[in-house]
Short mmCIF file of C-alpha atoms in Angstrom, two decimals:
data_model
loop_
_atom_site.label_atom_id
_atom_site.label_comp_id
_atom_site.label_asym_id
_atom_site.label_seq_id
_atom_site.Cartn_x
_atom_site.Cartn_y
_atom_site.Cartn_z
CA UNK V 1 41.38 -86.73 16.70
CA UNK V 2 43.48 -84.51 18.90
CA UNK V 3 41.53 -80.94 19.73
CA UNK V 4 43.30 -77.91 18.52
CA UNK V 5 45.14 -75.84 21.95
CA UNK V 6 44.67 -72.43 21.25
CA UNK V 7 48.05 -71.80 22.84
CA UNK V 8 49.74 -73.43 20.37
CA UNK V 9 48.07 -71.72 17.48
CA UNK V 10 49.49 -68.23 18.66
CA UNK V 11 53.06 -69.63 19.28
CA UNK V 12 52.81 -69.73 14.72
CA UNK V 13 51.16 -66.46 14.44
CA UNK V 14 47.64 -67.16 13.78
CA UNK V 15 46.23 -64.70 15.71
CA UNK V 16 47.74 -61.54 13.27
CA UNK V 17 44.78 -60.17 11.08
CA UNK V 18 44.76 -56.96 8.70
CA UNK V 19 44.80 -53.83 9.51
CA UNK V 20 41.76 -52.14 10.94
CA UNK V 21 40.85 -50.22 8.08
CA UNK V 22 41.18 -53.74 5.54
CA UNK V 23 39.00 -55.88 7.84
CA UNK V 24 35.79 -57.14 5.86
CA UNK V 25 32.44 -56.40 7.84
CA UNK V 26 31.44 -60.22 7.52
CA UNK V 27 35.01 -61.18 9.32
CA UNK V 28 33.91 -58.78 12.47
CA UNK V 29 33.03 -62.22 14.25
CA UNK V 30 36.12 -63.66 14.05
CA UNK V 31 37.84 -60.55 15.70
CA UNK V 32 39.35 -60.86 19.68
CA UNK V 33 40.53 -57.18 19.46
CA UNK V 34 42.05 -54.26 17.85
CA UNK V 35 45.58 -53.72 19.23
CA UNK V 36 47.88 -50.84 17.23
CA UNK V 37 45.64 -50.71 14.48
CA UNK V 38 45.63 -54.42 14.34
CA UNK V 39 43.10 -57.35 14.57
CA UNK V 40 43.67 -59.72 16.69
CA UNK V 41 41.37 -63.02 15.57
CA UNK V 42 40.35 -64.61 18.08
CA UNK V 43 42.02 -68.07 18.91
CA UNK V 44 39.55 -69.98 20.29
CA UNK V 45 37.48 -69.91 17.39
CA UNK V 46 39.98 -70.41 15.49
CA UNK V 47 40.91 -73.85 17.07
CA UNK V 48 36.79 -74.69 17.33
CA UNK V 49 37.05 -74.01 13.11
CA UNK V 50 40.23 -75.44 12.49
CA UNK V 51 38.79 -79.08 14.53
CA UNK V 52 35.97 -78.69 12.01
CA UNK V 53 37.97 -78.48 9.34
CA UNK V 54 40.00 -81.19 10.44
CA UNK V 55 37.16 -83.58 11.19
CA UNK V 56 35.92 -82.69 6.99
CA UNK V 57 39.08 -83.56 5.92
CA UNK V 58 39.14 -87.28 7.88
CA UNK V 59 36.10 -87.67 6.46
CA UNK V 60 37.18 -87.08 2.73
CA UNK V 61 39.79 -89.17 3.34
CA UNK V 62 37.88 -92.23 5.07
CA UNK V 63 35.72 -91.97 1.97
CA UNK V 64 38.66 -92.56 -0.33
CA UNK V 65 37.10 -89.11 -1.82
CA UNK V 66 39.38 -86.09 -3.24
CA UNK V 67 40.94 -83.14 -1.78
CA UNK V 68 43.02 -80.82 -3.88
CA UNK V 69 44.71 -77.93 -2.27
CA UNK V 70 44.97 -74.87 -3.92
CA UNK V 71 47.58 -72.04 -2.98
CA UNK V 72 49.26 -70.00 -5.29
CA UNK V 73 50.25 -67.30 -3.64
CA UNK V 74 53.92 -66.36 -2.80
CA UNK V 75 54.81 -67.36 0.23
CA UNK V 76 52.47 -70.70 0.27
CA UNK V 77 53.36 -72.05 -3.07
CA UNK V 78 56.59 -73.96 -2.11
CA UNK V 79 55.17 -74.80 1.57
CA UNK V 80 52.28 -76.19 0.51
CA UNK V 81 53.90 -78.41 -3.08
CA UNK V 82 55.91 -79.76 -0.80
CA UNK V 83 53.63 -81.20 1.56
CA UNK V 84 51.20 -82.43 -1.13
CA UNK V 85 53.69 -84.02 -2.56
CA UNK V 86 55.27 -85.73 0.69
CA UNK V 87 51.48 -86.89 1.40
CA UNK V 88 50.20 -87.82 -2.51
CA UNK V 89 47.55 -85.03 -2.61
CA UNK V 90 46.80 -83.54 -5.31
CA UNK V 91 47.79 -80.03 -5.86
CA UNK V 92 47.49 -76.46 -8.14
CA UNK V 93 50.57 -74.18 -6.53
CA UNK V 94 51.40 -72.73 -10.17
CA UNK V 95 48.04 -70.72 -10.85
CA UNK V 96 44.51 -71.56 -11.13
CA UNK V 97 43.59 -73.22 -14.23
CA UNK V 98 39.65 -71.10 -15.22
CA UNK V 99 37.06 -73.63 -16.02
CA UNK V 100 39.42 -76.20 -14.02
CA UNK V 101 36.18 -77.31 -12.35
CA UNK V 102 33.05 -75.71 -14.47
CA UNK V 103 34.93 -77.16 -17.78
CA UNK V 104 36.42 -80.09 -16.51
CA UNK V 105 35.70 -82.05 -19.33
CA UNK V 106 38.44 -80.04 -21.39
CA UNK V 107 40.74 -80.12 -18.38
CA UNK V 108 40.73 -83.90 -18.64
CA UNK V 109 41.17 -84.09 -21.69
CA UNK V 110 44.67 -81.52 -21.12
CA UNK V 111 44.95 -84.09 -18.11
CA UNK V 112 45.56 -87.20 -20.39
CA UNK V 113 47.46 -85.59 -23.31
CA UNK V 114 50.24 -84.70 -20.66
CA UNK V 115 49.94 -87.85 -19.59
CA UNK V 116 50.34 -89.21 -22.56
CA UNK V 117 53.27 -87.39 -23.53
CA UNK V 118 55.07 -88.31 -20.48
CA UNK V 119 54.14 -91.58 -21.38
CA UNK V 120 55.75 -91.08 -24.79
CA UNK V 121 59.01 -89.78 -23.79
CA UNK V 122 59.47 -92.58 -20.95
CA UNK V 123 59.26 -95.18 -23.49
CA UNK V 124 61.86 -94.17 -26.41
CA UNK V 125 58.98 -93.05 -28.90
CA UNK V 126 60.20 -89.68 -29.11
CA UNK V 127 63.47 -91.21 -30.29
CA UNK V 128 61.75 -91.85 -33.49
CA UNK V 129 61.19 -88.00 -33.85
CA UNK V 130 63.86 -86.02 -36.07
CA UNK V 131 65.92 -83.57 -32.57
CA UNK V 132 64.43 -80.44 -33.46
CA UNK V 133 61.07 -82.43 -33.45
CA UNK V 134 61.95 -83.88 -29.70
CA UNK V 135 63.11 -80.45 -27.92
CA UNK V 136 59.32 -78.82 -29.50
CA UNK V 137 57.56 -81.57 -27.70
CA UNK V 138 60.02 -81.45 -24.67
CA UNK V 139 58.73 -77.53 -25.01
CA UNK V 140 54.86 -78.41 -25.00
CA UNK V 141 55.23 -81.04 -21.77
CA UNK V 142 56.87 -78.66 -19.90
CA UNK V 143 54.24 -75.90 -20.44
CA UNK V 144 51.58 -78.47 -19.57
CA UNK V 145 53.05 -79.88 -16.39
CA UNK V 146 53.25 -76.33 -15.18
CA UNK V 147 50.07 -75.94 -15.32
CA UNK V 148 48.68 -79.54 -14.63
CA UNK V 149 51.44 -81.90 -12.43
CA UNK V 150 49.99 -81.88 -8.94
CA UNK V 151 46.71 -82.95 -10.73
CA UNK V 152 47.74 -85.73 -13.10
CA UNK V 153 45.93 -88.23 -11.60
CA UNK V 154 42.50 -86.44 -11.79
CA UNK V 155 39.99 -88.68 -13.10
CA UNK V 156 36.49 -86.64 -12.02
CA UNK V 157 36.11 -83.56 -10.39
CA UNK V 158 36.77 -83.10 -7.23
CA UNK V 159 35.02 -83.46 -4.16
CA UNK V 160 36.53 -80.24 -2.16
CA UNK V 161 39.03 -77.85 -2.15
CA UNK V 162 41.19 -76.32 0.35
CA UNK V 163 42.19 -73.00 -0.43
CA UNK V 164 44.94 -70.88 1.37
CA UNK V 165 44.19 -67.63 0.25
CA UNK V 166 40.36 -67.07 -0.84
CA UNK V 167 41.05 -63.16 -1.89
CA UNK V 168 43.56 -64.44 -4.06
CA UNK V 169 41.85 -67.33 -5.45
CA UNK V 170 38.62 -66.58 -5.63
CA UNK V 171 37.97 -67.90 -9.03
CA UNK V 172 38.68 -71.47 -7.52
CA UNK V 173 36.52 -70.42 -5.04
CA UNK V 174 33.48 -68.77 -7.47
CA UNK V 175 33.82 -72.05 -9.53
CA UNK V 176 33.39 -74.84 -6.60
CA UNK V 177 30.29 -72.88 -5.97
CA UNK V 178 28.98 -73.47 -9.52
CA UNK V 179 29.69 -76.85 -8.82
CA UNK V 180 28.03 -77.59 -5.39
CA UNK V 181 32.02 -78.37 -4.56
CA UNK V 182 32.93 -78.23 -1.02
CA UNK V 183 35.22 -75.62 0.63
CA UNK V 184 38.06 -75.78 3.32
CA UNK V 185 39.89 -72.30 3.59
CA UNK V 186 41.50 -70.16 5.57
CA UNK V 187 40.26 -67.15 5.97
CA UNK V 188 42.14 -63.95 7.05
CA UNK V 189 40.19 -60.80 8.63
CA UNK V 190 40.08 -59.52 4.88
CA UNK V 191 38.01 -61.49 3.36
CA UNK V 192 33.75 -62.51 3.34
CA UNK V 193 33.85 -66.04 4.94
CA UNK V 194 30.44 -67.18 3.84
CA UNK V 195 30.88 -68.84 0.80
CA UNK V 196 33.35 -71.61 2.59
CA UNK V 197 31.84 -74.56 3.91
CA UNK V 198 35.07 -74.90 6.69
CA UNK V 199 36.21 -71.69 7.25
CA UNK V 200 39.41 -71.45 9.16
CA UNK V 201 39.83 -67.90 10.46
CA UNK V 202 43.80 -67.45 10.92
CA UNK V 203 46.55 -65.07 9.67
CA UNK V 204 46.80 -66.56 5.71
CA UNK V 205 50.37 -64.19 4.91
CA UNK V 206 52.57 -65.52 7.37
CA UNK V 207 54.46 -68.72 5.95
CA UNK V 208 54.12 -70.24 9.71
CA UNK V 209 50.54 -69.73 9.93
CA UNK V 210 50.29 -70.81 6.60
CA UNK V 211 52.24 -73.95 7.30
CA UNK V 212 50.69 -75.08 10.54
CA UNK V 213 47.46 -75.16 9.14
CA UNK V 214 48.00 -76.58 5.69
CA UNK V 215 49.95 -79.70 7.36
CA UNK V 216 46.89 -79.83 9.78
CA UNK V 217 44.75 -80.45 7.05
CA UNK V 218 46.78 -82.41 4.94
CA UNK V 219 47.62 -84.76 6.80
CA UNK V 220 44.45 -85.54 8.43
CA UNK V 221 43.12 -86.37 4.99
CA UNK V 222 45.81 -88.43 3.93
CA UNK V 223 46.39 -90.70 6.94
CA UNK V 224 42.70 -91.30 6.98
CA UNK V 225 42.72 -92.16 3.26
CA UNK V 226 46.21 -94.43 3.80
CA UNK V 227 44.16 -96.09 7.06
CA UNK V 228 40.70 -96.34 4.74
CA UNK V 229 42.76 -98.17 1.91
CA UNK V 230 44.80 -100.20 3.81
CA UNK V 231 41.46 -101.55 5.70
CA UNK V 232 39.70 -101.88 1.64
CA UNK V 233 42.99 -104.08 0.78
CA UNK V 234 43.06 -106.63 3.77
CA UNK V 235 39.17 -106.89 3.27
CA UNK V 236 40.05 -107.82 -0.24
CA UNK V 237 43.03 -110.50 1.39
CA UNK V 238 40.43 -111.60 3.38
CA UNK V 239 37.99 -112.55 0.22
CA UNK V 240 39.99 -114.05 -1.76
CA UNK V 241 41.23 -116.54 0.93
#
């Protein structure tokens, strides 16, 4: 795996924090400098974290294990869909479900009635239904997929998050703690870092910054998942030869 250039992190804005009187005392570490009333994050630490990060999220994905991404925030939502969806990782953009991880049995069980319903629809069953029948249940999927889409594969919880915006989702956040549920985030100058396992200490407003790092992460987890099962299916060839 490639190491992070600093350089190249400041060419996307990573380096902008909050203003000086906004900056949590626990994200004083992470600071280069206050310039204009400004923190500047330092860079290098930034590309030391973000390798970390990185080197998580191959892991994950060697293990065949499960990342979902969380970002709901304006400004991320659309960025980040997008690239889950180019990559097949699963997803919440829309909001944060509560109990999605400290109820999860519940959540399945919302999980597999979508499912179910999209099943339903696909196959002509809901042609049996009388119309006004058909556009209520057309009503109910929709409301459900909102909510649920970039997770309908979910079969058990998950084995970590990354998070684009911990101030913003911090119930995702509170909950994955409950759960012993690893943490990949980035963290702004704003914020108290120490309940992420990965921080990533970058600018987590700016759609660039935003970007940059969520395709970082992203795709190191799924081309070391696509690498892991492509190895697990020519061992299986192999076997049965």
């Amino acid at each position: 795996m490639k190491n992070t250039d600093p350089a190249e992190l400041l060419t996307y804005g990573l380096h902008l924090g909050h203003k000086k009187n906004k900056i949590h005392p626990k994200a004083q570490r992470y600071i280069h400098s206050i310039e204009k009333g400004v923190s500047i994050i330092d860079l290098f630490q930034t590309a030391d974290y973000l390798d970390k990060a990185k080197a998580y999220a191959e892991e994950l994905g060697k293990n065949n294990q499960t990342l979902i991404v969380v970002a709901s925030k304006r400004g991320a939502r659309e960025v980040v869909t997008e690239l889950c969806k180019e990559h097949n990782v699963p997803y919440m953009t829309n909001k944060w479900v509560g109990g999605f991880l400290t109820n999860f049995d519940q959540v399945l069980k919302n999980i597999q009635r979508m499912n179910k319903m999209r099943e339903d629809e696909v196959s002509g069953e809901w042609e049996k239904m009388p119309k006004h029948e058909r556009v209520a249940e057309h009503k109910k999927l929709h409301r459900i997929e909102t909510i649920y889409t970039g997770v309908a594969t979910a079969t058990a919880l998950p084995d970590a998050l990354f998070v684009v915006d911990i101030r913003k989702e911090h119930n995702a956040v509170n909950e994955a703690g409950q759960r012993n549920i690893k943490t990949i985030a980035i963290v702004d100058t704003n914020v108290n870092p120490e309940d992420i396992t990965y921080p990533i200490p970058a600018n987590d407003d700016a759609v660039l910054s935003i970007k940059f790092i969520s395709e970082a992460i992203i795709k190191t987890y799924a081309e070391a998942r696509a690498k892991a099962q492509a190895t697990a299916v020519k061992s299986e060839e192999k076997a049965t030869k």
